[in-house]
mmCIF file of C-alpha atoms in Angstrom:
data_model
loop_
_atom_site.group_PDB
_atom_site.id
_atom_site.type_symbol
_atom_site.label_atom_id
_atom_site.label_comp_id
_atom_site.label_asym_id
_atom_site.label_seq_id
_atom_site.Cartn_x
_atom_site.Cartn_y
_atom_site.Cartn_z
ATOM 1 C CA MET A 520 13.497 123.537 58.141
ATOM 2 C CA PRO A 521 16.484 125.651 59.339
ATOM 3 C CA GLN A 522 19.349 123.845 61.008
ATOM 4 C CA SER A 523 19.373 124.089 64.789
ATOM 5 C CA CYS A 524 22.294 125.755 66.549
ATOM 6 C CA LEU A 525 22.472 122.518 68.557
ATOM 7 C CA SER A 526 23.958 120.803 65.513
ATOM 8 C CA ASP A 527 26.873 123.250 65.252
ATOM 9 C CA GLN A 528 30.387 121.999 65.876
ATOM 10 C CA LEU A 529 32.344 123.291 68.868
ATOM 11 C CA ALA A 530 36.092 123.909 68.819
ATOM 12 C CA LEU A 531 37.880 123.390 72.127
ATOM 13 C CA PRO A 532 41.036 125.299 73.118
ATOM 14 C CA CYS A 533 43.148 122.134 72.749
ATOM 15 C CA GLY A 534 42.163 121.878 69.052
ATOM 16 C CA THR A 535 39.585 119.101 69.353
ATOM 17 C CA HIS A 536 36.235 119.599 67.617
ATOM 18 C CA LEU A 537 32.955 118.274 68.999
ATOM 19 C CA ARG A 538 30.396 117.388 66.325
ATOM 20 C CA ASN A 539 27.391 119.064 67.981
ATOM 21 C CA ARG A 540 26.304 120.665 71.246
ATOM 22 C CA PHE A 541 25.021 117.586 73.116
ATOM 23 C CA ALA A 542 26.950 115.777 75.833
ATOM 24 C CA LYS A 543 25.988 112.954 78.120
ATOM 25 C CA SER A 544 26.797 114.204 81.578
ATOM 26 C CA ALA A 545 28.251 111.797 84.112
ATOM 27 C CA MET A 546 26.002 109.407 86.040
ATOM 28 C CA THR A 547 27.275 106.766 88.421
ATOM 29 C CA GLU A 548 26.760 103.309 86.918
ATOM 30 C CA ALA A 549 27.862 101.203 89.940
ATOM 31 C CA MET A 550 28.429 98.207 87.650
ATOM 32 C CA ALA A 551 32.098 97.375 88.212
ATOM 33 C CA GLY A 552 33.121 93.845 89.033
ATOM 34 C CA SER A 553 34.471 92.730 92.403
ATOM 35 C CA SER A 554 37.972 93.792 91.303
ATOM 36 C CA ASP A 555 36.708 97.324 90.532
ATOM 37 C CA ALA A 556 37.182 96.788 86.791
ATOM 38 C CA PRO A 557 34.746 97.771 84.043
ATOM 39 C CA THR A 558 32.538 94.949 82.789
ATOM 40 C CA HIS A 559 30.849 93.947 79.556
ATOM 41 C CA GLY A 560 27.827 95.811 80.910
ATOM 42 C CA HIS A 561 29.699 99.124 80.632
ATOM 43 C CA SER A 562 30.415 98.437 76.964
ATOM 44 C CA THR A 563 26.808 97.446 76.261
ATOM 45 C CA LEU A 564 25.405 100.537 78.002
ATOM 46 C CA TYR A 565 27.781 103.028 76.404
ATOM 47 C CA GLN A 566 27.386 101.497 72.962
ATOM 48 C CA ARG A 567 23.632 102.049 73.348
ATOM 49 C CA TRP A 568 24.266 105.730 74.075
ATOM 50 C CA SER A 569 26.905 106.004 71.335
ATOM 51 C CA ASP A 570 24.201 105.399 68.729
ATOM 52 C CA GLY A 571 22.151 108.326 70.077
ATOM 53 C CA GLY A 572 23.757 111.240 68.267
ATOM 54 C CA LEU A 573 25.768 112.777 71.123
ATOM 55 C CA ALA A 574 28.994 114.687 70.567
ATOM 56 C CA VAL A 575 30.621 113.319 73.704
ATOM 57 C CA GLN A 576 29.849 110.894 76.513
ATOM 58 C CA ILE A 577 31.289 111.562 79.962
ATOM 59 C CA THR A 578 31.551 108.430 82.075
ATOM 60 C CA GLY A 579 30.341 108.112 85.625
ATOM 61 C CA ASN A 580 32.749 108.485 88.549
ATOM 62 C CA VAL A 581 35.998 106.607 87.895
ATOM 63 C CA MET A 582 37.909 106.506 91.149
ATOM 64 C CA VAL A 583 41.606 107.245 91.436
ATOM 65 C CA ASP A 584 42.103 105.322 94.708
ATOM 66 C CA ARG A 585 40.471 101.950 95.426
ATOM 67 C CA ARG A 586 40.588 102.593 99.170
ATOM 68 C CA TYR A 587 37.983 105.332 98.785
ATOM 69 C CA LEU A 588 34.918 105.015 96.564
ATOM 70 C CA GLU A 589 31.860 107.146 95.944
ATOM 71 C CA ARG A 590 29.968 103.864 96.256
ATOM 72 C CA PRO A 591 30.670 100.160 95.768
ATOM 73 C CA GLY A 592 30.544 99.326 92.076
ATOM 74 C CA ASN A 593 32.703 102.270 90.967
ATOM 75 C CA VAL A 594 35.370 101.569 88.384
ATOM 76 C CA VAL A 595 38.826 102.220 89.856
ATOM 77 C CA ILE A 596 41.985 102.930 87.854
ATOM 78 C CA GLU A 597 45.258 103.037 89.734
ATOM 79 C CA ASP A 598 47.424 101.155 87.227
ATOM 80 C CA GLU A 599 47.232 99.317 83.910
ATOM 81 C CA ARG A 600 45.927 95.980 85.206
ATOM 82 C CA ASP A 601 42.531 96.467 83.476
ATOM 83 C CA LEU A 602 43.816 98.109 80.303
ATOM 84 C CA ASP A 603 42.178 95.585 77.948
ATOM 85 C CA THR A 604 38.708 96.013 79.450
ATOM 86 C CA LEU A 605 39.171 99.776 79.488
ATOM 87 C CA LYS A 606 40.023 99.667 75.784
ATOM 88 C CA ALA A 607 36.871 97.635 75.108
ATOM 89 C CA TRP A 608 34.774 100.163 77.024
ATOM 90 C CA ALA A 609 36.250 103.129 75.154
ATOM 91 C CA GLN A 610 35.857 101.444 71.778
ATOM 92 C CA ALA A 611 32.203 100.609 72.424
ATOM 93 C CA ALA A 612 31.461 104.118 73.663
ATOM 94 C CA LYS A 613 32.920 105.628 70.475
ATOM 95 C CA SER A 614 31.415 103.136 68.038
ATOM 96 C CA GLY A 615 28.581 105.473 67.050
ATOM 97 C CA GLY A 616 30.878 108.373 66.200
ATOM 98 C CA CYS A 617 30.926 110.336 69.457
ATOM 99 C CA GLN A 618 33.849 110.997 71.762
ATOM 100 C CA VAL A 619 34.116 109.512 75.254
ATOM 101 C CA TRP A 620 35.711 111.325 78.179
ATOM 102 C CA MET A 621 36.492 109.682 81.483
ATOM 103 C CA GLN A 622 35.353 111.470 84.631
ATOM 104 C CA ILE A 623 38.074 111.021 87.254
ATOM 105 C CA SER A 624 37.215 111.506 90.899
ATOM 106 C CA HIS A 625 37.964 110.954 94.569
ATOM 107 C CA PRO A 626 35.046 111.008 97.040
ATOM 108 C CA GLY A 627 36.884 112.505 99.992
ATOM 109 C CA ARG A 628 34.552 112.365 102.989
ATOM 110 C CA GLN A 629 31.637 111.267 100.768
ATOM 111 C CA CYS A 630 32.909 107.701 100.910
ATOM 112 C CA PRO A 631 30.286 105.374 102.470
ATOM 113 C CA ILE A 632 31.118 103.507 105.623
ATOM 114 C CA VAL A 633 30.692 100.143 103.841
ATOM 115 C CA VAL A 634 33.816 101.064 101.849
ATOM 116 C CA ASN A 635 35.966 102.873 104.417
ATOM 117 C CA THR A 636 35.235 103.973 107.969
ATOM 118 C CA ARG A 637 37.918 106.710 107.932
ATOM 119 C CA PRO A 638 37.829 108.554 104.609
ATOM 120 C CA LEU A 639 40.062 111.471 103.728
ATOM 121 C CA SER A 640 39.102 115.138 103.521
ATOM 122 C CA PRO A 641 40.852 118.507 103.734
ATOM 123 C CA SER A 642 39.521 118.802 107.312
ATOM 124 C CA ASP A 643 37.843 116.401 109.719
ATOM 125 C CA GLU A 644 34.271 117.706 109.315
ATOM 126 C CA LYS A 645 31.947 114.683 109.361
ATOM 127 C CA LEU A 646 29.121 114.137 106.892
ATOM 128 C CA ARG A 647 26.080 113.404 109.057
ATOM 129 C CA ILE A 648 23.585 111.433 106.992
ATOM 130 C CA LEU A 649 21.995 108.421 108.737
ATOM 131 C CA GLY A 650 25.382 107.237 109.978
ATOM 132 C CA LEU A 651 26.301 106.177 106.436
ATOM 133 C CA PHE A 652 29.642 108.011 106.441
ATOM 134 C CA GLY A 653 32.562 107.818 108.842
ATOM 135 C CA LYS A 654 34.441 110.715 110.389
ATOM 136 C CA PRO A 655 37.138 111.769 107.924
ATOM 137 C CA ARG A 656 40.806 112.158 108.642
ATOM 138 C CA ALA A 657 42.298 115.517 107.727
ATOM 139 C CA MET A 658 44.736 114.992 104.865
ATOM 140 C CA SER A 659 48.446 115.331 105.474
ATOM 141 C CA ARG A 660 50.730 116.947 102.922
ATOM 142 C CA LYS A 661 51.745 113.466 101.837
ATOM 143 C CA ASP A 662 48.081 112.502 101.353
ATOM 144 C CA ILE A 663 47.552 115.596 99.201
ATOM 145 C CA GLU A 664 50.585 114.885 97.044
ATOM 146 C CA ASP A 665 49.525 111.259 96.651
ATOM 147 C CA ALA A 666 45.994 112.207 95.569
ATOM 148 C CA ILE A 667 47.306 114.675 92.981
ATOM 149 C CA ALA A 668 49.600 112.036 91.508
ATOM 150 C CA ARG A 669 46.707 109.567 91.340
ATOM 151 C CA TYR A 670 44.549 111.920 89.269
ATOM 152 C CA ALA A 671 47.404 112.313 86.795
ATOM 153 C CA GLU A 672 48.066 108.574 86.568
ATOM 154 C CA THR A 673 44.405 107.746 86.007
ATOM 155 C CA ALA A 674 44.248 110.362 83.243
ATOM 156 C CA ARG A 675 47.356 108.925 81.586
ATOM 157 C CA ILE A 676 45.882 105.434 81.573
ATOM 158 C CA ALA A 677 42.542 106.721 80.239
ATOM 159 C CA GLN A 678 44.389 108.279 77.311
ATOM 160 C CA LYS A 679 46.340 105.072 76.686
ATOM 161 C CA ALA A 680 43.105 103.049 76.743
ATOM 162 C CA GLY A 681 41.590 105.143 73.966
ATOM 163 C CA PHE A 682 39.417 107.616 75.847
ATOM 164 C CA ASP A 683 39.273 110.955 74.044
ATOM 165 C CA GLY A 684 39.464 113.206 77.091
ATOM 166 C CA VAL A 685 39.036 113.414 80.865
ATOM 167 C CA GLN A 686 36.878 115.444 83.200
ATOM 168 C CA ILE A 687 38.108 116.275 86.702
ATOM 169 C CA HIS A 688 35.155 116.074 89.104
ATOM 170 C CA ALA A 689 35.344 119.226 91.227
ATOM 171 C CA ALA A 690 31.646 119.438 92.143
ATOM 172 C CA HIS A 691 28.941 117.772 94.264
ATOM 173 C CA GLY A 692 30.938 117.727 97.469
ATOM 174 C CA TYR A 693 33.602 115.234 96.400
ATOM 175 C CA LEU A 694 37.256 115.736 97.314
ATOM 176 C CA VAL A 695 38.156 118.622 94.999
ATOM 177 C CA SER A 696 34.891 120.337 95.889
ATOM 178 C CA GLN A 697 35.717 119.825 99.573
ATOM 179 C CA PHE A 698 38.957 121.746 99.084
ATOM 180 C CA LEU A 699 37.054 124.561 97.353
ATOM 181 C CA SER A 700 34.412 124.975 100.061
ATOM 182 C CA PRO A 701 35.198 126.831 103.305
ATOM 183 C CA ILE A 702 32.703 124.548 105.072
ATOM 184 C CA THR A 703 34.763 121.427 104.460
ATOM 185 C CA ASN A 704 38.159 123.094 104.100
ATOM 186 C CA GLN A 705 39.175 124.684 107.378
ATOM 187 C CA ARG A 706 42.887 124.270 106.857
ATOM 188 C CA ARG A 707 45.299 127.028 107.864
ATOM 189 C CA ASP A 708 48.123 126.117 105.508
ATOM 190 C CA GLU A 709 48.581 126.933 101.810
ATOM 191 C CA TRP A 710 45.715 124.580 100.892
ATOM 192 C CA GLY A 711 43.038 126.465 102.864
ATOM 193 C CA GLY A 712 41.788 129.893 103.846
ATOM 194 C CA SER A 713 41.483 132.289 100.901
ATOM 195 C CA VAL A 714 39.732 131.224 97.709
ATOM 196 C CA GLU A 715 43.147 131.264 96.050
ATOM 197 C CA ASN A 716 44.452 128.727 98.551
ATOM 198 C CA ARG A 717 41.274 126.636 98.420
ATOM 199 C CA ALA A 718 41.566 126.494 94.627
ATOM 200 C CA ARG A 719 45.200 125.396 94.800
ATOM 201 C CA PHE A 720 44.342 121.684 94.973
ATOM 202 C CA LEU A 721 42.151 121.808 91.838
ATOM 203 C CA ARG A 722 44.670 123.863 89.902
ATOM 204 C CA THR A 723 47.508 121.549 90.921
ATOM 205 C CA VAL A 724 45.464 118.479 89.960
ATOM 206 C CA TYR A 725 44.699 120.085 86.609
ATOM 207 C CA GLY A 726 48.373 120.894 86.034
ATOM 208 C CA ALA A 727 49.446 117.341 86.859
ATOM 209 C CA VAL A 728 46.767 115.895 84.561
ATOM 210 C CA ARG A 729 47.725 118.249 81.732
ATOM 211 C CA ASN A 730 51.372 117.276 82.062
ATOM 212 C CA ALA A 731 50.373 113.606 81.901
ATOM 213 C CA VAL A 732 48.203 113.818 78.766
ATOM 214 C CA GLY A 733 49.711 116.663 76.736
ATOM 215 C CA SER A 734 48.369 119.875 75.289
ATOM 216 C CA ASP A 735 46.109 118.432 72.569
ATOM 217 C CA PHE A 736 44.033 116.115 74.788
ATOM 218 C CA PRO A 737 40.749 117.548 76.143
ATOM 219 C CA VAL A 738 40.761 118.168 79.893
ATOM 220 C CA ALA A 739 37.500 119.434 81.399
ATOM 221 C CA VAL A 740 36.348 120.275 84.926
ATOM 222 C CA LYS A 741 32.948 119.796 86.534
ATOM 223 C CA LEU A 742 32.627 122.764 88.886
ATOM 224 C CA ASN A 743 30.012 123.770 91.430
ATOM 225 C CA SER A 744 28.353 127.080 90.671
ATOM 226 C CA ALA A 745 27.671 127.130 94.426
ATOM 227 C CA ASP A 746 27.279 124.787 97.399
ATOM 228 C CA PHE A 747 23.878 126.326 98.248
ATOM 229 C CA GLN A 748 24.867 126.208 101.915
ATOM 230 C CA LYS A 749 25.457 129.168 104.213
ATOM 231 C CA GLY A 750 29.157 129.897 104.433
ATOM 232 C CA GLY A 751 29.988 127.617 101.508
ATOM 233 C CA PHE A 752 31.401 127.965 98.005
ATOM 234 C CA THR A 753 29.661 130.897 96.279
ATOM 235 C CA ILE A 754 28.945 131.952 92.714
ATOM 236 C CA GLU A 755 31.606 134.659 93.129
ATOM 237 C CA ASP A 756 34.110 131.967 94.140
ATOM 238 C CA SER A 757 33.040 129.851 91.164
ATOM 239 C CA ALA A 758 33.555 132.691 88.696
ATOM 240 C CA GLN A 759 37.028 133.393 90.102
ATOM 241 C CA VAL A 760 38.035 129.727 89.966
ATOM 242 C CA ALA A 761 36.771 129.581 86.378
ATOM 243 C CA ARG A 762 39.026 132.560 85.524
ATOM 244 C CA TRP A 763 42.041 130.754 86.936
ATOM 245 C CA LEU A 764 41.161 127.545 85.101
ATOM 246 C CA GLU A 765 40.895 129.465 81.846
ATOM 247 C CA GLU A 766 44.325 130.986 82.472
ATOM 248 C CA ASP A 767 45.672 127.494 83.149
ATOM 249 C CA GLY A 768 44.334 126.186 79.822
ATOM 250 C CA ILE A 769 41.160 124.241 80.660
ATOM 251 C CA ASP A 770 39.137 123.084 77.636
ATOM 252 C CA LEU A 771 35.609 123.072 79.054
ATOM 253 C CA ILE A 772 33.850 123.791 82.346
ATOM 254 C CA GLU A 773 30.627 121.993 83.206
ATOM 255 C CA LEU A 774 28.625 123.886 85.831
ATOM 256 C CA SER A 775 26.575 122.109 88.461
ATOM 257 C CA GLY A 776 25.956 122.638 92.175
ATOM 258 C CA GLY A 777 25.316 121.187 95.607
ATOM 259 C CA THR A 778 26.730 118.455 97.837
ATOM 260 C CA TYR A 779 25.328 115.355 99.539
ATOM 261 C CA GLU A 780 23.970 117.662 102.229
ATOM 262 C CA GLN A 781 22.309 119.939 99.664
ATOM 263 C CA MET A 782 21.622 117.836 96.581
ATOM 264 C CA SER A 783 20.843 120.561 94.056
ATOM 265 C CA PHE A 784 22.391 118.449 91.301
ATOM 266 C CA VAL A 785 19.478 116.022 91.825
ATOM 267 C CA ASN A 786 16.622 118.287 92.925
ATOM 268 C CA GLY A 787 17.483 121.571 91.181
ATOM 269 C CA ALA A 788 19.284 124.726 92.229
ATOM 270 C CA GLN A 789 18.044 126.062 95.559
ATOM 271 C CA GLY A 790 19.396 129.586 95.427
ATOM 272 C CA PRO A 791 17.472 132.640 94.166
ATOM 273 C CA GLN A 792 16.505 132.334 90.518
ATOM 274 C CA ARG A 793 14.759 134.843 88.291
ATOM 275 C CA ASP A 794 11.317 133.913 86.953
ATOM 276 C CA SER A 795 12.751 133.870 83.448
ATOM 277 C CA THR A 796 15.337 131.300 84.526
ATOM 278 C CA VAL A 797 12.712 129.052 86.066
ATOM 279 C CA LYS A 798 10.756 129.237 82.827
ATOM 280 C CA ARG A 799 13.935 128.372 80.967
ATOM 281 C CA GLU A 800 14.050 125.110 82.861
ATOM 282 C CA ALA A 801 17.789 124.585 83.448
ATOM 283 C CA TYR A 802 18.709 124.425 87.142
ATOM 284 C CA PHE A 803 22.037 126.242 86.952
ATOM 285 C CA LEU A 804 21.535 128.562 83.993
ATOM 286 C CA GLU A 805 21.329 131.749 86.070
ATOM 287 C CA TYR A 806 24.660 130.899 87.688
ATOM 288 C CA ALA A 807 26.183 129.987 84.331
ATOM 289 C CA ARG A 808 25.317 133.445 83.045
ATOM 290 C CA GLU A 809 27.451 134.932 85.832
ATOM 291 C CA VAL A 810 30.374 132.633 85.063
ATOM 292 C CA ARG A 811 30.051 133.444 81.358
ATOM 293 C CA LYS A 812 30.678 137.111 82.211
ATOM 294 C CA ALA A 813 33.991 136.080 83.744
ATOM 295 C CA VAL A 814 35.377 133.694 81.110
ATOM 296 C CA SER A 815 35.298 132.877 77.402
ATOM 297 C CA VAL A 816 36.195 129.196 77.837
ATOM 298 C CA PRO A 817 33.496 126.742 76.617
ATOM 299 C CA LEU A 818 30.762 126.213 79.226
ATOM 300 C CA MET A 819 28.425 123.270 79.635
ATOM 301 C CA VAL A 820 25.244 123.269 81.723
ATOM 302 C CA THR A 821 23.493 120.098 82.852
ATOM 303 C CA GLY A 822 20.263 119.696 84.761
ATOM 304 C CA GLY A 823 16.637 120.485 84.024
ATOM 305 C CA PHE A 824 16.649 120.937 80.243
ATOM 306 C CA ARG A 825 13.405 119.549 78.851
ATOM 307 C CA SER A 826 12.477 121.571 75.736
ATOM 308 C CA VAL A 827 14.484 122.115 72.579
ATOM 309 C CA ALA A 828 13.502 125.796 72.645
ATOM 310 C CA ALA A 829 15.128 126.230 76.071
ATOM 311 C CA MET A 830 18.274 124.459 74.897
ATOM 312 C CA GLU A 831 18.543 126.674 71.842
ATOM 313 C CA ARG A 832 18.018 129.837 73.900
ATOM 314 C CA ALA A 833 20.766 128.747 76.281
ATOM 315 C CA VAL A 834 23.171 128.559 73.332
ATOM 316 C CA THR A 835 22.074 131.648 71.409
ATOM 317 C CA GLU A 836 21.165 134.016 74.274
ATOM 318 C CA ASP A 837 23.072 132.844 77.350
ATOM 319 C CA GLY A 838 26.395 131.916 75.789
ATOM 320 C CA ILE A 839 26.269 128.253 76.822
ATOM 321 C CA ASP A 840 28.313 126.053 74.499
ATOM 322 C CA MET A 841 27.245 122.519 75.461
ATOM 323 C CA ILE A 842 23.926 121.106 76.645
ATOM 324 C CA GLY A 843 24.432 118.327 79.156
ATOM 325 C CA LEU A 844 21.832 115.554 79.295
ATOM 326 C CA ALA A 845 21.841 112.929 82.022
ATOM 327 C CA ARG A 846 18.628 111.424 83.413
ATOM 328 C CA PRO A 847 16.645 111.857 80.158
ATOM 329 C CA LEU A 848 19.140 109.591 78.384
ATOM 330 C CA CYS A 849 18.279 106.793 80.806
ATOM 331 C CA ILE A 850 14.801 106.550 79.326
ATOM 332 C CA GLN A 851 15.384 108.166 75.924
ATOM 333 C CA PRO A 852 18.894 107.049 74.890
ATOM 334 C CA ARG A 853 18.422 108.452 71.353
ATOM 335 C CA ALA A 854 17.225 111.865 72.523
ATOM 336 C CA ALA A 855 20.022 113.842 70.832
ATOM 337 C CA THR A 856 19.420 112.231 67.435
ATOM 338 C CA GLN A 857 15.668 112.697 67.781
ATOM 339 C CA ILE A 858 16.127 116.392 68.600
ATOM 340 C CA LEU A 859 18.598 117.051 65.791
ATOM 341 C CA ASP A 860 16.370 115.223 63.292
ATOM 342 C CA GLY A 861 13.351 117.264 64.387
ATOM 343 C CA GLU A 862 11.469 114.189 65.625
ATOM 344 C CA ILE A 863 10.870 115.538 69.133
ATOM 345 C CA HIS A 864 10.728 118.982 70.706
ATOM 346 C CA THR A 865 10.703 117.994 74.378
ATOM 347 C CA ILE A 866 12.244 115.295 76.489
ATOM 348 C CA GLY A 867 9.996 114.078 79.263
ATOM 349 C CA ILE A 868 10.560 112.187 82.480
ATOM 350 C CA GLU A 869 7.897 110.408 84.503
ATOM 351 C CA GLU A 870 8.831 110.954 88.166
ATOM 352 C CA ASP A 871 5.423 111.062 89.845
ATOM 353 C CA GLY A 872 6.001 107.664 91.401
ATOM 354 C CA LEU A 873 9.356 108.758 92.800
ATOM 355 C CA VAL A 874 7.936 110.999 95.524
ATOM 356 C CA ILE A 875 6.448 109.976 98.840
ATOM 357 C CA GLY A 876 5.114 112.236 101.548
ATOM 358 C CA ARG A 877 1.604 112.663 100.270
ATOM 359 C CA GLY A 878 -1.503 110.567 99.698
ATOM 360 C CA ARG A 879 -1.649 107.268 101.537
ATOM 361 C CA PHE A 880 1.739 107.794 103.226
ATOM 362 C CA GLY A 881 0.272 110.683 105.222
ATOM 363 C CA VAL A 882 3.625 112.208 106.214
ATOM 364 C CA ASN A 883 5.029 115.696 106.091
ATOM 365 C CA ALA A 884 6.827 116.159 102.774
ATOM 366 C CA GLN A 885 9.296 118.520 104.474
ATOM 367 C CA ASN A 886 10.483 115.769 106.790
ATOM 368 C CA TRP A 887 14.210 115.231 106.283
ATOM 369 C CA LEU A 888 13.898 111.453 106.017
ATOM 370 C CA VAL A 889 11.157 111.743 103.420
ATOM 371 C CA ASN A 890 13.281 114.184 101.450
ATOM 372 C CA LEU A 891 16.231 111.808 101.642
ATOM 373 C CA ILE A 892 14.149 108.878 100.403
ATOM 374 C CA ASN A 893 12.718 110.980 97.585
ATOM 375 C CA THR A 894 16.157 112.161 96.501
ATOM 376 C CA VAL A 895 17.747 108.712 96.579
ATOM 377 C CA SER A 896 14.772 107.127 94.835
ATOM 378 C CA ARG A 897 15.106 109.553 91.922
ATOM 379 C CA VAL A 898 18.782 108.750 91.531
ATOM 380 C CA GLU A 899 18.221 105.010 91.798
ATOM 381 C CA TYR A 900 15.343 104.956 89.324
ATOM 382 C CA TYR A 901 17.796 106.082 86.655
ATOM 383 C CA ALA A 902 20.528 103.775 87.937
ATOM 384 C CA PHE A 903 17.986 100.972 87.507
ATOM 385 C CA GLN A 904 17.456 102.019 83.873
ATOM 386 C CA MET A 905 21.212 102.001 83.258
ATOM 387 C CA THR A 906 21.398 98.503 84.706
ATOM 388 C CA ARG A 907 18.622 97.382 82.347
ATOM 389 C CA MET A 908 20.361 98.852 79.292
ATOM 390 C CA SER A 909 23.673 97.305 80.349
ATOM 391 C CA ARG A 910 21.905 93.940 80.002
ATOM 392 C CA GLY A 911 20.637 94.749 76.533
ATOM 393 C CA LEU A 912 17.109 95.591 77.737
ATOM 394 C CA ASP A 913 15.033 98.665 76.984
ATOM 395 C CA PRO A 914 14.431 101.290 79.668
ATOM 396 C CA GLN A 915 11.361 100.980 81.850
ATOM 397 C CA THR A 916 9.587 104.248 81.198
ATOM 398 C CA HIS A 917 7.373 104.666 84.274
ATOM 399 C CA ALA A 918 8.234 105.115 87.925
ATOM 400 C CA ARG A 919 5.391 102.760 88.937
ATOM 401 C CA ASN A 920 4.811 104.503 92.275
ATOM 402 C CA ASN A 921 7.714 102.779 93.923
ATOM 403 C CA ALA A 922 9.818 105.473 95.580
ATOM 404 C CA LEU A 923 10.441 103.429 98.714
ATOM 405 C CA GLY A 924 11.290 100.411 96.590
ATOM 406 C CA TYR A 925 14.033 102.227 94.721
ATOM 407 C CA PHE A 926 15.410 103.554 98.027
ATOM 408 C CA LEU A 927 15.551 100.025 99.452
ATOM 409 C CA TRP A 928 17.078 98.787 96.185
ATOM 410 C CA TYR A 929 19.877 101.321 96.669
ATOM 411 C CA LEU A 930 20.531 100.235 100.263
ATOM 412 C CA GLY A 931 20.455 96.547 99.360
ATOM 413 C CA ARG A 932 22.609 96.881 96.262
ATOM 414 C CA THR A 933 25.181 99.129 97.967
ATOM 415 C CA THR A 934 25.500 96.750 100.904
ATOM 416 C CA ALA A 935 25.723 93.674 98.655
ATOM 417 C CA LEU A 936 28.340 95.266 96.404
ATOM 418 C CA GLY A 937 30.334 96.390 99.435
ATOM 419 C CA VAL A 938 30.312 92.891 100.935
ATOM 420 C CA ARG A 939 31.204 91.304 97.592
ATOM 421 C CA ARG A 940 34.051 93.723 97.124
ATOM 422 C CA LYS A 941 35.519 92.983 100.553
ATOM 423 C CA PHE A 942 35.263 89.215 100.447
ATOM 424 C CA VAL A 943 35.402 88.197 96.767
ATOM 425 C CA ARG A 944 38.354 90.279 95.587
#
């Protein structure tokens, strides 16, 4: 049996070598303790994944500022107070031979109201989703400088704790993505306006992080291929930003898309896609092909890969360097090993029970509330599996027709974690 291209090593510009072409893409764990520190559950979960044959694991959102979280339960790193538990997490995540990179992030306006009623953003455009998010305050120059310094400090501590690299989250509508998008960035100073100005925050964050960790430490970026919203960040913008990042010395770009208002990173890319791309499964592959024309830096695509044949074509025909797996690893944590050993040729996910809007519910599936429940329930089903594995349990492999239940679990858990964080810290 010939060796799959998925088992080939990948050399990064910084000199690091990844042992194969599989990466665990970031997923929010929401398992931090009341002091925002990683717990034993993080070590248990990531050790489970470390035995699954991956080249690298990318952690879920690690926040750079404890005043602003993507959700309660995020790990926050502002200083070295939790260095010992961070070291334990990194060691467990690497125990199976893979690398572990820390995803560092700031939510900007996508900070729920249970955490902060006045989040920060480049401009004061409010996120209008069920009243769950407060009106943001437009960032001052001092706020911008402070945020940049925080990214660098978190990266420095990650390196000291034994993490092998960092990924700057510049996608999905979080703070860096907000600077990149003309919808959320309506500034008229040097941080807004042209794509060059809108990219200034990301490039400055990258430069500060690189200065903090040195030239031989992997620094990656998760970048939207597009916002999939009228007047937003476009594929042309994405390709140009990728060019600048390559000039600056980035080691890898992971392509994704969407924001909380257009959750393509959960439901799939919503822009025009060729029939061949749909058949090839991956949500953002068509957009990645356009970015590949612009840069030679290693590219990673996450979202929608289900067959080994599609993964191999992405590498051999589309110039994609890394295959990102996320949700499949929540129910098949050894998927990479099974693929590389020839044990399986597809990775499957049972999501039939994660959709309402048909059958006995008798509601219009296009209804915005139904769509919101469906989207959240999908995310929380996999968060539930991560919670199980963090306790040493096996994944629960069926959705069990409980979309509304997972939605309510999210609301209850987020509220409980928010209350605990405010009153137990």
